[in-house]
Amino acid sequence: MADPNNASITNTPKWQNGLLLLIVLFFSSAALAVKPLTYKINGLNKDLQQNAMLYLDSLPAIKPRQFEDHRLDIREALQKSLMALGYYQPSIEFHRSKKRPSQLTININPGQPVIIRSVQVELEGDANKDRAFKRLIKKSALRVGDVLNDGDYESLKAGLNDLAVTRGYFDAELVEHQIKVYPDKHTADIILTMKSGRRYLFGPVIYQDTVTEATRELLNPIINFERGQKYRSEKLSQLNMDFSATGYFKSIEVRPLKDKAVDGEIPIFASVIPKTAWELETGIGFSTDEGPRVSLSIDKPWMNEKGHSFTSDIKVSQKVHELSGRYKIPYGNPLLEYYSLDSGYKRTMVQDTDSKLVSASINKWKKRPGNWDQDFFIRVDYEDYTQGLQNSSNLLLIPGMSFDRRKAVGNPMDPRSGHLYNIKIETSAKAWQSDADFIKVWGRAKWLTTFFKHHRFISRVEQGAIWVDEIKNIPPSIRFFTGGDQTIRGYSYDSISPKDSSGQLIGGQYISVASIEYDYEIVNNWRIAFFVDSGTATNSYKKDEVEWKTGIGPGIRWVTPLGPLKLDFAFAVSEPGSPWRIHFSMGPDL
């Protein structure tokens, strides 16, 4: 007997359920297949049309059957797009075709534009005397007589607010900001009034409690402002980057304490956490000068609270094996002023050179941004070598100095322009128990310029001289050799120098190299190049004793975040038959 409290259940045949499902899917697919409205706008210039399409694209997708429900939304979006560019009285008409129901044709007459009648920007407070604000207002695109543009107005508003924050006007407020539009007169008045209040000054630097006194003494020379100077946020950004550039810290925080300002001075909070662990880095590379190479770097960025650090590098290629170590000791600003204790071993097997060099040096570094970096050093070299027919060894005590200056405009990895200068002077004498008397002077200059955006010239010169009785009295690491992808392309690495009686290279007392290269950007990040390199390494500049070598050819440059990858096809035109070589290298031009 059936239970009267339970609803009856009718069994539907399976084929009917399947048919019902197919019908539902069919109509659902048909509904989904209906394309949303597309828009075709007539009557507007390029800028107005682009802005109108941006506003229409911000609307949700509208089905053709939903047009009437969204007619006002579409009209309002178009009106706003035109008002943003100064057109407040447009005429808008919609047209739809039965043949193309998914396309909405819109005919628009934008009407007469609104012209800026006056621009009134007032600064009350210390900002009234700040030239940075005056420059910002002067550069603004808002001009009397121009068509009103909301974007230019908002840009000036944002610029005033941003400048106030970055220059220490923390109480600044735009007390009046409006555009008064008179549609019937097709004119507008712009009014902006900022009460900037006082400009705050840098106060004392307050370190977190966990920063020790020794660490504070280490960091104080890096601080790039003095208490009482006018506040500028870029100073704090630079300080943050400078703390990071030391390589000492895994965590850095530098920020103003606005709520703790006293008498117009804002304290600056600084917190750092040192890197106490050893760091390991490996790398692989390739160049036509040395072939494939591998490297291993072992660093201890933070040896102690005085900022001592240690780094060691191992580099191995077919032609050069090198192990080096450096211990740095700051004596002032750790980024710019430090001593280094350097030592290393280098095995060189290039051309007719087989050298084993052990060296150690004490260096005093003073780097001066925008000026000449200085390195004064005393180095001890012991070199056991075979150079051509010569087998010998030398022990040398070498005092010297080097000066470097670099300026790069634009991306440091791929600058638009700039220059690079290097000068090095070193000497040795038997008077202090060295095995040889000599004076060596070497210098290099490089210039880069970009013009008409896509055209670049890179030029360089190199000159060096050694005053020594005979070239054989000094080891190969002191002599001059040239040739290769960094000097004279078309020749193998260090293959140019005077030769001994057996035709083997012996190195020279002098070096002269000059190069010029033209690059043209064919597409973004790709350039073609053409270059001419010429020079010599010689023991005499007499006409019958010197051999000048020249390499020319085309090249390809691919600009990557790590610097340009360079592929050169160089012809040694000074040699019979002008043999050619491929040179591959990587790195910035300066």
Coordinates of C-alpha atoms in Angstrom, one line a residue, residues 81-589:
S81 CA 35.2 59.9 -23.1
L82 CA 34.6 63.2 -25.0
M83 CA 34.4 65.3 -22.0
A84 CA 37.8 64.0 -20.8
L85 CA 39.2 65.6 -24.0
G86 CA 37.2 68.8 -23.8
Y87 CA 34.1 68.1 -25.8
Y88 CA 31.0 68.7 -23.6
Q89 CA 28.2 69.0 -26.2
P90 CA 28.4 66.1 -28.6
S91 CA 25.6 64.8 -30.8
I92 CA 25.4 61.0 -30.7
E93 CA 23.2 58.8 -32.9
F94 CA 22.9 55.0 -32.9
H95 CA 22.2 52.9 -35.9
R96 CA 21.7 49.1 -36.2
S97 CA 21.3 47.0 -39.3
K98 CA 19.1 43.9 -39.5
K99 CA 21.8 42.3 -41.7
R100 CA 24.5 42.8 -39.0
P101 CA 22.6 42.9 -35.7
S102 CA 25.8 42.5 -33.6
Q103 CA 27.3 45.8 -35.0
L104 CA 26.3 49.1 -33.6
T105 CA 27.2 52.1 -35.8
I106 CA 27.6 55.3 -33.8
N107 CA 27.7 58.7 -35.6
I108 CA 29.1 61.4 -33.4
N109 CA 29.4 65.1 -33.9
P110 CA 31.7 66.2 -31.1
G111 CA 30.7 69.8 -31.3
Q112 CA 32.8 72.8 -30.4
P113 CA 35.6 72.1 -27.9
V114 CA 35.9 73.8 -24.5
I115 CA 38.9 76.1 -24.5
I116 CA 40.9 76.9 -21.3
R117 CA 40.3 80.5 -20.4
S118 CA 42.5 80.7 -17.3
V119 CA 44.8 78.6 -15.3
Q120 CA 45.3 79.7 -11.7
V121 CA 47.8 77.7 -9.6
E122 CA 48.5 79.1 -6.2
L123 CA 51.1 77.8 -3.6
E124 CA 50.8 78.9 0.0
G125 CA 53.6 78.1 2.4
D126 CA 57.3 77.2 1.8
A127 CA 56.5 75.7 -1.6
N128 CA 55.9 79.1 -2.9
K129 CA 59.7 79.7 -2.9
D130 CA 60.6 76.2 -4.1
R131 CA 61.9 76.3 -7.7
A132 CA 61.0 72.7 -8.2
F133 CA 57.3 73.5 -7.9
K134 CA 57.7 76.5 -10.3
R135 CA 59.5 74.2 -12.8
L136 CA 56.6 71.6 -12.5
I137 CA 54.0 74.3 -13.1
K138 CA 55.9 75.8 -16.1
K139 CA 56.2 72.3 -17.7
S140 CA 52.6 71.5 -17.3
A141 CA 50.6 70.9 -20.5
L142 CA 47.8 73.1 -19.3
R143 CA 47.9 76.3 -21.4
V144 CA 45.4 79.1 -21.8
G145 CA 43.9 78.9 -25.3
D146 CA 44.3 75.1 -25.5
V147 CA 41.5 72.5 -25.6
L148 CA 40.6 71.3 -22.1
N149 CA 42.2 67.9 -21.3
D150 CA 41.3 66.1 -18.1
G151 CA 44.5 64.0 -18.3
D152 CA 46.7 67.1 -18.2
Y153 CA 44.7 68.5 -15.3
E154 CA 45.0 65.2 -13.3
S155 CA 48.7 65.0 -14.2
L156 CA 49.4 68.4 -12.7
K157 CA 47.4 67.5 -9.5
A158 CA 49.3 64.3 -9.1
G159 CA 52.6 66.0 -9.8
L160 CA 52.0 68.6 -7.1
N161 CA 51.1 66.0 -4.5
D162 CA 54.0 63.8 -5.4
L163 CA 56.5 66.6 -5.4
A164 CA 55.2 67.7 -2.0
V165 CA 55.9 64.2 -0.5
T166 CA 59.3 63.8 -2.2
R167 CA 60.5 67.2 -1.0
G168 CA 59.4 67.1 2.6
Y169 CA 56.1 69.0 2.6
F170 CA 54.3 66.4 4.7
D171 CA 51.5 68.8 5.7
A172 CA 50.7 69.8 2.1
E173 CA 47.1 69.7 1.0
L174 CA 45.3 70.7 -2.2
V175 CA 42.6 72.8 -0.6
E176 CA 41.0 73.8 -3.9
H177 CA 41.1 71.8 -7.1
Q178 CA 38.4 72.2 -9.7
I179 CA 37.6 72.8 -13.3
K180 CA 34.8 75.3 -13.9
V181 CA 33.3 74.5 -17.3
Y182 CA 30.9 76.9 -19.1
P183 CA 29.5 74.7 -21.9
D184 CA 27.5 77.5 -23.5
K185 CA 30.6 79.7 -23.7
H186 CA 32.8 76.7 -24.6
T187 CA 35.3 77.9 -22.0
A188 CA 36.8 76.6 -18.7
D189 CA 38.7 78.0 -15.8
I190 CA 41.2 75.8 -13.8
I191 CA 41.9 76.5 -10.2
L192 CA 44.4 74.7 -8.0
T193 CA 45.4 75.9 -4.6
M194 CA 47.9 74.0 -2.4
K195 CA 48.7 74.8 1.2
S196 CA 52.1 73.3 1.5
G197 CA 53.0 74.2 5.1
R198 CA 56.6 74.1 6.1
R199 CA 59.3 72.0 4.4
Y200 CA 60.7 69.5 6.8
L201 CA 64.4 69.0 7.4
F202 CA 66.5 65.9 7.9
G203 CA 66.7 65.0 11.6
P204 CA 69.1 62.5 13.3
V205 CA 69.6 59.0 12.1
I206 CA 68.1 56.5 14.6
Y207 CA 69.4 53.0 14.2
Q208 CA 67.5 50.0 15.4
D209 CA 68.6 48.7 18.8
T210 CA 70.1 45.6 17.3
V211 CA 72.6 47.6 15.2
T212 CA 75.9 47.7 17.2
E213 CA 78.0 50.8 17.8
A214 CA 80.8 49.4 15.5
T215 CA 78.3 48.9 12.7
R216 CA 77.0 52.4 13.1
E217 CA 80.5 53.8 12.9
L218 CA 80.9 51.8 9.7
L219 CA 77.7 53.1 8.1
N220 CA 77.9 56.7 9.2
P221 CA 80.3 57.7 6.4
I222 CA 77.8 56.4 3.8
I223 CA 75.0 58.7 5.0
N224 CA 74.5 61.2 2.2
F225 CA 72.8 64.0 4.1
E226 CA 73.4 66.1 7.2
R227 CA 71.0 66.9 10.0
G228 CA 69.3 70.2 9.2
Q229 CA 69.4 69.8 5.4
K230 CA 66.1 70.1 3.5
Y231 CA 64.4 66.8 3.1
R232 CA 64.5 65.0 -0.2
S233 CA 63.1 61.4 -0.6
E234 CA 65.6 60.6 -3.4
K235 CA 68.4 60.9 -0.7
L236 CA 66.8 58.1 1.2
S237 CA 66.4 56.0 -1.9
Q238 CA 70.0 56.5 -2.7
L239 CA 71.1 55.7 0.8
N240 CA 69.1 52.4 0.7
M241 CA 70.9 51.5 -2.6
D242 CA 74.3 52.5 -1.1
F243 CA 73.8 50.3 1.9
S244 CA 72.8 47.5 -0.4
A245 CA 75.8 48.1 -2.7
T246 CA 78.2 47.3 0.2
G247 CA 77.1 43.7 -0.1
Y248 CA 77.1 43.4 3.7
F249 CA 73.4 43.1 4.4
K250 CA 70.6 40.7 3.7
S251 CA 68.0 43.0 5.0
I252 CA 67.9 46.9 4.8
E253 CA 65.2 49.3 6.0
V254 CA 65.6 53.1 5.7
R255 CA 62.5 55.3 6.2
P256 CA 61.4 58.7 7.7
L257 CA 59.7 58.8 11.0
K258 CA 57.1 61.4 10.2
D259 CA 55.1 61.0 13.4
K260 CA 58.2 61.7 15.5
A261 CA 59.1 65.0 13.9
V262 CA 60.4 67.7 16.3
D263 CA 60.8 71.4 15.4
G264 CA 60.5 70.6 11.7
E265 CA 63.1 67.8 11.8
I266 CA 62.2 64.3 10.8
P267 CA 64.3 61.5 12.3
I268 CA 65.4 58.8 9.8
F269 CA 65.1 55.2 10.9
A270 CA 67.8 52.7 9.7
S271 CA 67.9 49.0 10.3
V272 CA 70.3 46.4 8.8
I273 CA 70.9 42.7 9.2
P274 CA 74.3 41.5 8.1
K275 CA 75.1 38.6 5.8
T276 CA 77.0 36.2 8.1
A277 CA 76.9 33.1 6.0
W278 CA 79.4 32.1 3.3
E279 CA 78.1 32.6 -0.3
L280 CA 78.9 30.4 -3.2
E281 CA 78.4 31.3 -6.9
T282 CA 79.2 29.4 -10.0
G283 CA 79.3 30.4 -13.7
I284 CA 80.1 29.3 -17.2
G285 CA 81.0 31.4 -20.2
F286 CA 82.6 31.4 -23.5
S287 CA 84.8 33.8 -25.6
T288 CA 86.8 33.3 -28.7
D289 CA 89.9 34.6 -26.8
E290 CA 89.8 31.9 -24.1
G291 CA 87.2 29.4 -25.3
P292 CA 84.8 27.9 -22.7
R293 CA 85.4 28.7 -19.1
V294 CA 84.0 27.9 -15.7
S295 CA 84.2 30.0 -12.6
L296 CA 83.6 29.6 -8.9
S297 CA 83.3 32.4 -6.4
I298 CA 83.4 32.1 -2.6
D299 CA 82.5 35.1 -0.6
K300 CA 82.2 36.1 3.1
P301 CA 80.6 39.6 2.9
W302 CA 80.6 40.2 6.6
M303 CA 83.7 39.0 8.5
N304 CA 83.2 41.4 11.4
E305 CA 81.5 44.6 12.6
K306 CA 84.3 46.7 11.1
G307 CA 83.2 45.7 7.6
H308 CA 86.0 43.4 6.7
S309 CA 85.1 41.0 3.9
F310 CA 86.7 38.2 1.9
T311 CA 86.2 36.9 -1.7
S312 CA 87.9 34.2 -3.6
D313 CA 87.6 33.3 -7.3
I314 CA 88.6 30.3 -9.4
K315 CA 88.5 30.7 -13.2
V316 CA 89.5 27.9 -15.5
S317 CA 89.6 28.0 -19.3
Q318 CA 91.7 26.2 -21.9
K319 CA 94.3 29.0 -21.9
V320 CA 94.2 30.5 -18.4
H321 CA 93.8 28.9 -14.9
E322 CA 93.4 31.5 -12.1
L323 CA 93.0 31.4 -8.4
S324 CA 92.6 34.8 -6.5
G325 CA 91.6 36.1 -3.2
R326 CA 90.9 39.5 -1.7
Y327 CA 90.5 40.7 1.9
K328 CA 88.9 44.2 2.1
I329 CA 89.4 46.6 5.1
P330 CA 87.4 49.9 5.0
Y331 CA 89.2 53.0 6.3
G332 CA 86.3 55.4 5.5
N333 CA 83.2 55.0 3.4
P334 CA 83.3 51.3 2.8
L335 CA 81.9 51.8 -0.8
L336 CA 84.6 54.3 -1.7
E337 CA 87.6 54.0 0.7
Y338 CA 89.2 50.7 1.6
Y339 CA 92.4 48.7 1.7
S340 CA 92.6 45.3 0.0
L341 CA 95.1 42.5 0.5
D342 CA 95.2 40.6 -2.8
S343 CA 96.9 37.3 -3.7
G344 CA 96.7 34.9 -6.5
Y345 CA 98.1 32.3 -8.8
K346 CA 97.7 32.4 -12.6
R347 CA 98.8 29.9 -15.2
T348 CA 98.8 31.3 -18.7
M349 CA 99.2 29.1 -21.8
V350 CA 98.6 31.4 -24.7
Q351 CA 100.4 31.3 -28.1
D352 CA 104.2 31.0 -27.2
T353 CA 103.7 31.8 -23.5
D354 CA 103.7 29.3 -20.7
S355 CA 103.7 31.2 -17.5
K356 CA 103.2 30.5 -13.8
L357 CA 102.6 33.7 -11.8
V358 CA 102.3 34.0 -8.0
S359 CA 101.5 37.5 -6.8
A360 CA 100.5 39.3 -3.6
S361 CA 99.7 43.0 -3.1
I362 CA 98.5 45.7 -0.7
N363 CA 96.2 48.2 -2.3
K364 CA 94.7 51.5 -1.1
W365 CA 91.5 52.4 -3.0
K366 CA 89.8 55.7 -3.2
K367 CA 86.8 55.9 -5.5
R368 CA 85.3 59.2 -6.4
P369 CA 82.0 59.1 -8.3
G370 CA 82.2 61.4 -11.3
N371 CA 85.9 61.7 -10.9
W372 CA 89.0 59.6 -11.0
D373 CA 89.1 56.4 -9.0
Q374 CA 92.6 55.8 -7.5
D375 CA 94.5 52.7 -6.6
F376 CA 98.0 52.9 -5.0
F377 CA 99.6 49.5 -4.6
I378 CA 102.7 47.6 -3.8
R379 CA 102.9 44.2 -5.4
V380 CA 105.2 41.2 -5.2
D381 CA 105.4 38.9 -8.3
Y382 CA 107.2 35.7 -8.8
E383 CA 106.9 34.4 -12.3
D384 CA 108.4 31.2 -13.8
Y385 CA 107.9 31.2 -17.5
T386 CA 108.8 30.0 -21.0
Q387 CA 108.5 32.6 -23.6
G388 CA 109.5 31.4 -27.1
L389 CA 113.1 30.2 -26.7
Q390 CA 113.5 31.8 -23.3
N391 CA 113.2 29.9 -20.0
S392 CA 113.5 32.1 -16.9
S393 CA 112.0 33.3 -13.7
N394 CA 111.7 36.7 -12.0
L395 CA 111.1 38.0 -8.6
L396 CA 109.8 41.6 -8.6
L397 CA 108.7 44.2 -6.0
I398 CA 106.4 46.6 -7.9
P399 CA 105.0 49.8 -6.5
G400 CA 102.5 51.5 -8.7
M401 CA 99.3 53.4 -9.2
S402 CA 96.2 53.3 -11.4
F403 CA 93.5 55.8 -12.2
D404 CA 90.1 55.0 -13.7
R405 CA 87.2 57.1 -14.8
R406 CA 83.9 56.0 -16.2
K407 CA 80.7 57.8 -17.2
A408 CA 77.8 56.0 -18.7
V409 CA 74.5 57.8 -19.7
G410 CA 71.5 55.6 -19.7
N411 CA 71.3 51.9 -18.9
P412 CA 74.7 50.8 -17.4
M413 CA 74.5 47.5 -19.4
D414 CA 73.8 49.3 -22.7
P415 CA 74.5 53.1 -22.3
R416 CA 73.6 55.6 -24.9
S417 CA 76.8 57.6 -24.5
G418 CA 79.8 58.0 -22.2
H419 CA 83.5 57.4 -21.8
L420 CA 86.0 55.2 -20.1
Y421 CA 89.6 56.1 -19.2
N422 CA 92.3 53.8 -17.6
I423 CA 95.8 54.8 -16.7
K424 CA 98.4 52.5 -15.0
I425 CA 101.9 53.2 -13.9
E426 CA 104.2 50.6 -12.3
T427 CA 107.9 50.3 -11.7
S428 CA 110.6 48.0 -10.3
A429 CA 114.3 48.3 -9.5
K430 CA 117.2 46.2 -8.5
A431 CA 118.0 48.7 -5.8
W432 CA 115.2 47.1 -3.7
Q433 CA 116.2 43.6 -4.6
S434 CA 114.0 43.1 -7.7
D435 CA 115.4 41.1 -10.6
A436 CA 114.9 43.9 -13.1
D437 CA 114.8 47.7 -13.6
F438 CA 111.8 49.0 -15.5
I439 CA 109.1 51.6 -15.7
K440 CA 105.8 50.7 -17.4
V441 CA 103.1 53.2 -18.4
W442 CA 99.8 52.2 -20.0
G443 CA 96.6 54.0 -20.9
R444 CA 93.3 53.4 -22.7
A445 CA 90.4 55.6 -23.6
K446 CA 87.0 54.7 -25.0
W447 CA 84.2 56.9 -26.2
L448 CA 80.6 56.0 -27.0
T449 CA 78.0 58.3 -28.6
T450 CA 74.5 57.7 -30.0
F451 CA 72.9 60.1 -32.5
F452 CA 69.5 60.1 -34.4
K453 CA 68.4 57.4 -31.9
H454 CA 69.5 54.4 -33.9
H455 CA 73.1 55.2 -34.8
R456 CA 76.1 54.7 -32.5
F457 CA 79.9 55.3 -32.8
I458 CA 82.3 53.5 -30.5
S459 CA 86.0 54.5 -30.6
R460 CA 89.0 53.5 -28.5
V461 CA 92.7 54.1 -28.3
E462 CA 95.3 52.2 -26.3
Q463 CA 99.0 53.2 -25.8
G464 CA 101.7 51.8 -23.6
A465 CA 105.4 51.9 -23.1
I466 CA 108.1 50.1 -21.0
W467 CA 111.4 51.6 -20.3
V468 CA 113.8 48.6 -19.9
D469 CA 117.2 47.6 -21.1
E470 CA 116.1 44.5 -22.9
I471 CA 112.6 43.0 -23.2
K472 CA 113.9 39.6 -22.0
N473 CA 114.7 41.1 -18.6
I474 CA 111.1 41.3 -17.6
P475 CA 108.5 38.4 -17.5
P476 CA 105.7 38.0 -20.0
S477 CA 103.0 39.4 -17.7
I478 CA 104.8 42.8 -17.9
R479 CA 105.4 42.8 -21.7
F480 CA 102.9 43.9 -24.3
F481 CA 100.9 41.6 -26.6
T482 CA 97.8 42.4 -28.5
G483 CA 95.2 40.8 -30.8
G484 CA 91.8 39.4 -30.0
D485 CA 88.1 40.4 -29.6
Q486 CA 89.0 43.2 -27.1
T487 CA 91.9 44.7 -29.1
I488 CA 92.5 43.9 -32.8
R489 CA 89.8 41.6 -34.2
G490 CA 90.8 39.3 -37.1
Y491 CA 93.7 38.0 -35.0
S492 CA 93.8 35.5 -32.3
Y493 CA 94.3 36.4 -28.6
D494 CA 97.7 38.0 -27.9
S495 CA 99.1 36.8 -31.3
I496 CA 100.7 40.2 -32.2
S497 CA 104.1 41.0 -30.9
P498 CA 107.8 40.9 -32.0
K499 CA 109.3 37.4 -32.6
D500 CA 112.6 35.7 -31.8
S501 CA 114.9 34.1 -34.2
S502 CA 112.7 30.9 -34.3
G503 CA 109.6 32.9 -35.2
Q504 CA 108.0 32.7 -31.8
L505 CA 106.4 35.6 -30.0
I506 CA 108.5 37.4 -27.3
G507 CA 106.3 40.4 -26.4
G508 CA 107.0 44.1 -26.9
Q509 CA 108.1 47.3 -25.2
Y510 CA 105.3 49.3 -26.8
I511 CA 101.7 48.9 -27.7
S512 CA 99.5 51.1 -29.9
V513 CA 95.9 50.2 -30.8
A514 CA 93.0 52.3 -32.3
S515 CA 89.5 51.2 -33.2
I516 CA 86.3 52.7 -34.5
E517 CA 82.9 50.9 -34.8
Y518 CA 79.6 52.0 -36.2
D519 CA 76.4 50.3 -35.0
Y520 CA 72.9 50.6 -36.4
E521 CA 69.8 49.4 -34.6
I522 CA 67.7 47.5 -37.2
V523 CA 65.0 46.4 -34.8
N524 CA 64.5 46.7 -31.1
N525 CA 67.6 45.2 -29.2
W526 CA 69.3 44.1 -32.4
R527 CA 72.1 46.0 -34.1
I528 CA 74.4 45.5 -37.1
A529 CA 78.0 46.8 -36.8
F530 CA 81.0 47.5 -38.9
F531 CA 84.4 48.0 -37.4
V532 CA 88.1 48.8 -38.2
D533 CA 90.8 47.9 -35.6
S534 CA 94.5 48.6 -36.1
G535 CA 97.6 48.5 -34.0
T536 CA 100.8 46.8 -33.0
A537 CA 103.0 45.5 -30.2
T538 CA 106.6 46.3 -31.0
N539 CA 110.0 46.9 -29.6
S540 CA 110.6 49.8 -32.0
Y541 CA 108.6 52.2 -34.0
K542 CA 111.2 52.4 -36.8
K543 CA 109.6 51.9 -40.1
D544 CA 111.5 48.7 -41.0
E545 CA 111.0 47.2 -37.5
V546 CA 107.3 47.8 -36.8
E547 CA 104.4 45.7 -38.2
W548 CA 101.0 47.3 -38.1
K549 CA 98.1 44.9 -38.1
T550 CA 94.5 45.8 -39.2
G551 CA 91.3 43.9 -38.9
I552 CA 87.9 44.9 -40.4
G553 CA 84.5 43.4 -40.7
P554 CA 80.8 43.3 -39.9
G555 CA 79.1 42.2 -36.6
I556 CA 75.8 41.5 -34.9
R557 CA 74.7 42.8 -31.5
W558 CA 71.9 41.4 -29.4
V559 CA 71.2 43.6 -26.4
T560 CA 70.3 41.4 -23.3
P561 CA 69.8 42.5 -19.7
L562 CA 73.4 41.4 -19.0
G563 CA 74.8 43.5 -21.8
P564 CA 75.2 43.1 -25.5
L565 CA 76.1 39.7 -27.0
K566 CA 78.6 40.4 -29.8
L567 CA 79.3 38.3 -32.8
D568 CA 82.0 39.7 -35.2
F569 CA 83.3 38.4 -38.5
A570 CA 86.7 39.9 -38.8
F571 CA 89.2 39.9 -41.7
A572 CA 92.9 40.3 -41.0
V573 CA 93.5 42.5 -44.1
S574 CA 97.2 42.9 -43.2
E575 CA 97.8 39.2 -43.9
P576 CA 98.1 37.5 -47.3
G577 CA 94.7 36.4 -48.4
S578 CA 92.9 38.3 -45.6
P579 CA 92.1 35.3 -43.4
W580 CA 89.0 35.7 -41.2
R581 CA 88.0 34.8 -37.7
I582 CA 84.8 34.8 -35.7
H583 CA 84.9 36.6 -32.4
F584 CA 82.2 36.2 -29.7
S585 CA 82.1 38.2 -26.6
M586 CA 79.6 39.6 -24.1
G587 CA 79.4 42.6 -21.8
P588 CA 78.7 46.4 -21.8
D589 CA 80.5 48.7 -24.1

